[in-house]
Amino acid sequence: MMKVQECRKKGIYNIGFIDPHVVKEESVRKWPNRTKNIIFTAMDRQHACTFILLPYNFDFHWILISIEIDRSRVVVFDSLRRPKEDYQSLIDILQSAWARFIHNHIGVATPPSDLYIKTDFPCFRQKQETNLCSYYVCEHIQDFCSSTKRMTQQQFDIWCMKEDLIKPERIRAIQESLCGFLLDEVINRKGEFYSDQRISVGRLDRNNRGGDNNDDDY
């Protein structure tokens, strides 16, 4: 949500997103057809984007999926390098959505073929028995959104070597970014995502915020 807003404000239009609250392990397992339609719609509406990013959680582990339509491939950023079989159900749905997409968008993939799933792309690695996977997903999304150009493989290899260690400054930068977003856009009454919970549960009259409230439960 924060990065969608940031890209919109900065005029970064080559990055698209799929909501991880909509495409998740439960939806993949229980509603595969609905999930396929959601992914197809995301591809269809964001087909001009260089990257379509999907943070995905399965078995209490986060990975980042990057759909690259112009390359007919999906890149998996997994800090633990879990076996692809662990999220094969999602891959199958992606392939099904892709087949429908290239049928509707003739010429995107010539000749038509399945998505190439790249799981060995160099990325940050976390130590075993740590729970830093969500941090690494945030790091990757941050780097996608901080540059409008696609890195070459060589540039990315060099970048990974330089950033091999988690520096406290990088962690603080993400913390400050999240805190700033919450303060400015969620807690602030003028923020885009502000929600008055008293209104949502019907305890406050929208037309009389400053007036008396006679609800004994309030």
Coordinates of C-alpha atoms in Angstrom, one line a residue:
M1 CA 0.0 0.0 0.0
M2 CA 2.8 2.4 0.9
K3 CA 4.8 1.6 -2.2
V4 CA 1.8 1.8 -4.5
Q5 CA 1.2 5.3 -3.2
E6 CA 4.9 6.2 -3.4
C7 CA 5.2 5.1 -7.0
R8 CA 2.1 7.1 -7.9
K9 CA 3.4 10.2 -6.3
K10 CA 6.9 9.9 -7.8
G11 CA 5.6 9.1 -11.3
I12 CA 7.1 5.6 -11.4
Y13 CA 4.8 3.8 -13.8
N14 CA 7.0 0.8 -14.8
I15 CA 6.2 -1.1 -11.5
G16 CA 2.9 -2.8 -10.8
F17 CA 1.7 -4.6 -7.7
I18 CA -0.6 -7.5 -6.7
D19 CA -2.1 -7.2 -3.2
P20 CA -0.7 -10.0 -0.9
H21 CA -3.9 -9.8 1.1
V22 CA -5.8 -10.9 -2.0
V23 CA -3.3 -13.5 -3.5
K24 CA -2.1 -15.5 -0.6
E25 CA -1.7 -19.1 0.5
E26 CA -5.3 -19.5 1.6
S27 CA -6.7 -18.1 -1.7
V28 CA -4.4 -20.3 -3.7
R29 CA -5.5 -23.4 -1.8
K30 CA -9.3 -22.7 -1.5
W31 CA -10.1 -20.5 -4.5
P32 CA -7.6 -21.2 -7.3
N33 CA -10.0 -20.1 -10.1
R34 CA -10.7 -16.8 -8.4
T35 CA -7.0 -16.3 -7.7
K36 CA -6.2 -17.0 -11.4
N37 CA -8.7 -14.4 -12.5
I38 CA -7.2 -11.8 -10.0
I39 CA -3.6 -12.5 -11.4
F40 CA -4.8 -12.3 -15.0
T41 CA -6.6 -9.0 -14.3
A42 CA -3.4 -7.7 -12.7
M43 CA -1.4 -8.7 -15.8
D44 CA -4.0 -7.3 -18.2
R45 CA -4.2 -3.9 -16.5
Q46 CA -0.5 -3.6 -15.8
H47 CA 0.9 -5.2 -18.9
A48 CA 3.0 -2.1 -19.7
C49 CA 4.9 -2.4 -16.5
T50 CA 8.4 -3.8 -16.5
F51 CA 7.8 -5.5 -13.2
I52 CA 4.6 -6.7 -11.4
L53 CA 5.5 -7.4 -7.8
L54 CA 3.7 -9.9 -5.6
P55 CA 4.9 -10.4 -2.0
Y56 CA 3.7 -14.0 -1.2
N57 CA 3.5 -15.7 2.2
F58 CA 3.3 -19.5 2.5
D59 CA 4.1 -21.7 5.5
F60 CA 5.0 -18.6 7.6
H61 CA 7.7 -17.6 5.0
W62 CA 7.7 -14.5 2.7
I63 CA 9.1 -14.4 -0.8
L64 CA 8.8 -11.8 -3.5
I65 CA 7.5 -12.7 -7.0
S66 CA 8.4 -10.4 -9.9
I67 CA 6.4 -11.0 -13.1
E68 CA 8.3 -9.7 -16.1
I69 CA 5.8 -9.7 -19.0
D70 CA 8.3 -8.5 -21.7
R71 CA 10.6 -11.4 -20.8
S72 CA 7.9 -14.0 -20.3
R73 CA 9.4 -14.9 -17.0
V74 CA 8.9 -14.9 -13.2
V75 CA 11.8 -14.2 -10.9
V76 CA 11.5 -15.5 -7.3
F77 CA 13.4 -13.6 -4.6
D78 CA 13.6 -16.1 -1.8
S79 CA 16.0 -15.4 1.1
L80 CA 15.9 -19.0 2.2
R81 CA 15.9 -20.6 -1.3
R82 CA 13.0 -22.9 -0.4
P83 CA 12.2 -25.6 -3.0
K84 CA 9.9 -24.5 -5.7
E85 CA 7.6 -27.4 -4.9
D86 CA 6.7 -25.5 -1.6
Y87 CA 4.8 -22.9 -3.7
Q88 CA 4.1 -25.0 -6.8
S89 CA 0.4 -24.3 -6.5
L90 CA 1.0 -20.6 -7.0
I91 CA 3.3 -21.3 -9.9
D92 CA 0.6 -23.4 -11.5
I93 CA -1.9 -20.6 -11.2
L94 CA 0.5 -18.1 -12.6
Q95 CA 1.1 -20.4 -15.6
S96 CA -2.7 -20.7 -16.1
A97 CA -3.2 -16.9 -15.9
W98 CA -0.3 -16.4 -18.3
A99 CA -1.8 -18.8 -20.8
R100 CA -5.0 -16.8 -20.8
F101 CA -3.1 -13.5 -21.0
I102 CA -1.0 -14.4 -24.1
H103 CA -4.2 -15.7 -25.7
N104 CA -5.7 -12.2 -25.3
H105 CA -2.5 -10.3 -26.0
I106 CA -1.2 -11.8 -29.3
G107 CA 2.4 -11.1 -30.0
V108 CA 3.5 -10.7 -26.3
A109 CA 5.2 -14.0 -26.4
T110 CA 6.5 -15.3 -29.7
P111 CA 6.2 -18.2 -30.0
P112 CA 3.7 -18.6 -27.2
S113 CA 5.3 -20.5 -24.3
D114 CA 5.0 -21.0 -20.5
L115 CA 6.4 -18.5 -18.1
Y116 CA 10.1 -19.2 -17.3
I117 CA 10.4 -19.5 -13.6
K118 CA 13.8 -18.3 -12.4
T119 CA 14.5 -19.3 -8.8
D120 CA 18.2 -18.9 -8.6
F121 CA 18.4 -15.1 -9.2
P122 CA 21.0 -13.6 -6.8
C123 CA 19.4 -12.0 -3.8
F124 CA 19.8 -11.4 -0.2
R125 CA 20.1 -14.5 1.9
Q126 CA 19.1 -14.9 5.5
K127 CA 20.7 -17.2 8.0
Q128 CA 18.9 -20.4 8.9
E129 CA 16.8 -20.3 12.0
T130 CA 16.1 -16.6 11.6
N131 CA 12.8 -14.9 10.7
L132 CA 14.0 -12.1 8.6
C133 CA 12.3 -13.1 5.4
S134 CA 9.7 -10.2 5.5
Y135 CA 12.6 -7.8 6.0
Y136 CA 14.3 -9.0 2.8
V137 CA 11.1 -8.7 0.9
C138 CA 10.8 -5.1 2.0
E139 CA 14.4 -4.5 1.0
H140 CA 13.8 -5.9 -2.5
I141 CA 10.6 -3.8 -3.0
Q142 CA 12.5 -0.8 -1.8
D143 CA 15.2 -1.3 -4.3
F144 CA 12.7 -1.9 -7.2
C145 CA 11.0 1.4 -6.3
S146 CA 14.2 3.4 -5.9
S147 CA 15.3 2.9 -9.5
T148 CA 13.4 3.2 -12.7
K149 CA 16.0 1.3 -14.7
R150 CA 16.4 -2.5 -14.8
M151 CA 19.8 -3.7 -13.5
T152 CA 21.9 -6.0 -15.6
Q153 CA 22.8 -9.4 -14.1
Q154 CA 26.4 -8.2 -13.6
Q155 CA 25.3 -5.0 -11.8
F156 CA 23.0 -7.0 -9.6
D157 CA 25.8 -9.5 -8.7
I158 CA 28.0 -6.6 -7.7
W159 CA 25.2 -5.0 -5.7
C160 CA 24.6 -8.2 -3.8
M161 CA 28.2 -8.6 -2.9
K162 CA 28.3 -5.0 -1.6
E163 CA 25.1 -5.5 0.4
D164 CA 25.9 -8.9 1.8
L165 CA 25.5 -7.7 5.4
I166 CA 22.5 -6.1 6.8
K167 CA 23.6 -2.7 7.9
P168 CA 21.8 -1.0 10.9
E169 CA 21.4 2.1 8.7
R170 CA 19.4 0.2 6.1
I171 CA 17.1 -1.3 8.8
R172 CA 16.5 2.1 10.3
A173 CA 15.7 3.6 6.8
I174 CA 12.9 1.0 6.4
Q175 CA 11.7 1.6 10.0
E176 CA 11.6 5.4 9.4
S177 CA 9.8 4.9 6.1
L178 CA 7.1 2.7 7.6
C179 CA 6.7 5.0 10.6
G180 CA 6.5 8.1 8.4
F181 CA 3.8 6.4 6.3
L182 CA 1.7 5.4 9.3
L183 CA 2.0 8.9 10.8
D184 CA 1.3 10.8 7.6
E185 CA -1.2 8.6 5.8
V186 CA -2.9 6.4 8.4
I187 CA -3.0 8.2 11.7
N188 CA -3.2 11.7 10.3
R189 CA -6.9 12.6 9.7
K190 CA -6.1 14.0 6.3
G191 CA -4.1 11.0 5.3
E192 CA -5.2 8.9 2.3
F193 CA -5.7 5.7 4.4
Y194 CA -7.0 7.3 7.6
S195 CA -9.9 5.4 9.1
D196 CA -11.8 6.5 12.2
Q197 CA -12.7 3.2 14.0
R198 CA -15.4 4.9 16.0
I199 CA -17.2 5.6 12.7
S200 CA -16.6 2.1 11.3
V201 CA -18.4 0.5 14.3
G202 CA -21.2 3.1 14.3
R203 CA -20.3 4.8 17.5
L204 CA -19.7 8.3 16.2
D205 CA -22.0 10.4 14.1
R206 CA -20.2 11.5 10.9
N207 CA -22.1 14.8 11.0
N208 CA -21.4 15.5 14.7
R209 CA -17.8 14.6 15.5
G210 CA -17.4 17.2 18.1
G211 CA -20.8 16.8 19.7
D212 CA -22.0 14.9 22.7
N213 CA -22.2 11.1 22.4
N214 CA -25.0 9.4 24.4
D215 CA -23.9 5.9 23.7
D216 CA -23.2 4.3 27.1
D217 CA -20.8 1.8 25.5
Y218 CA -18.5 4.5 24.1

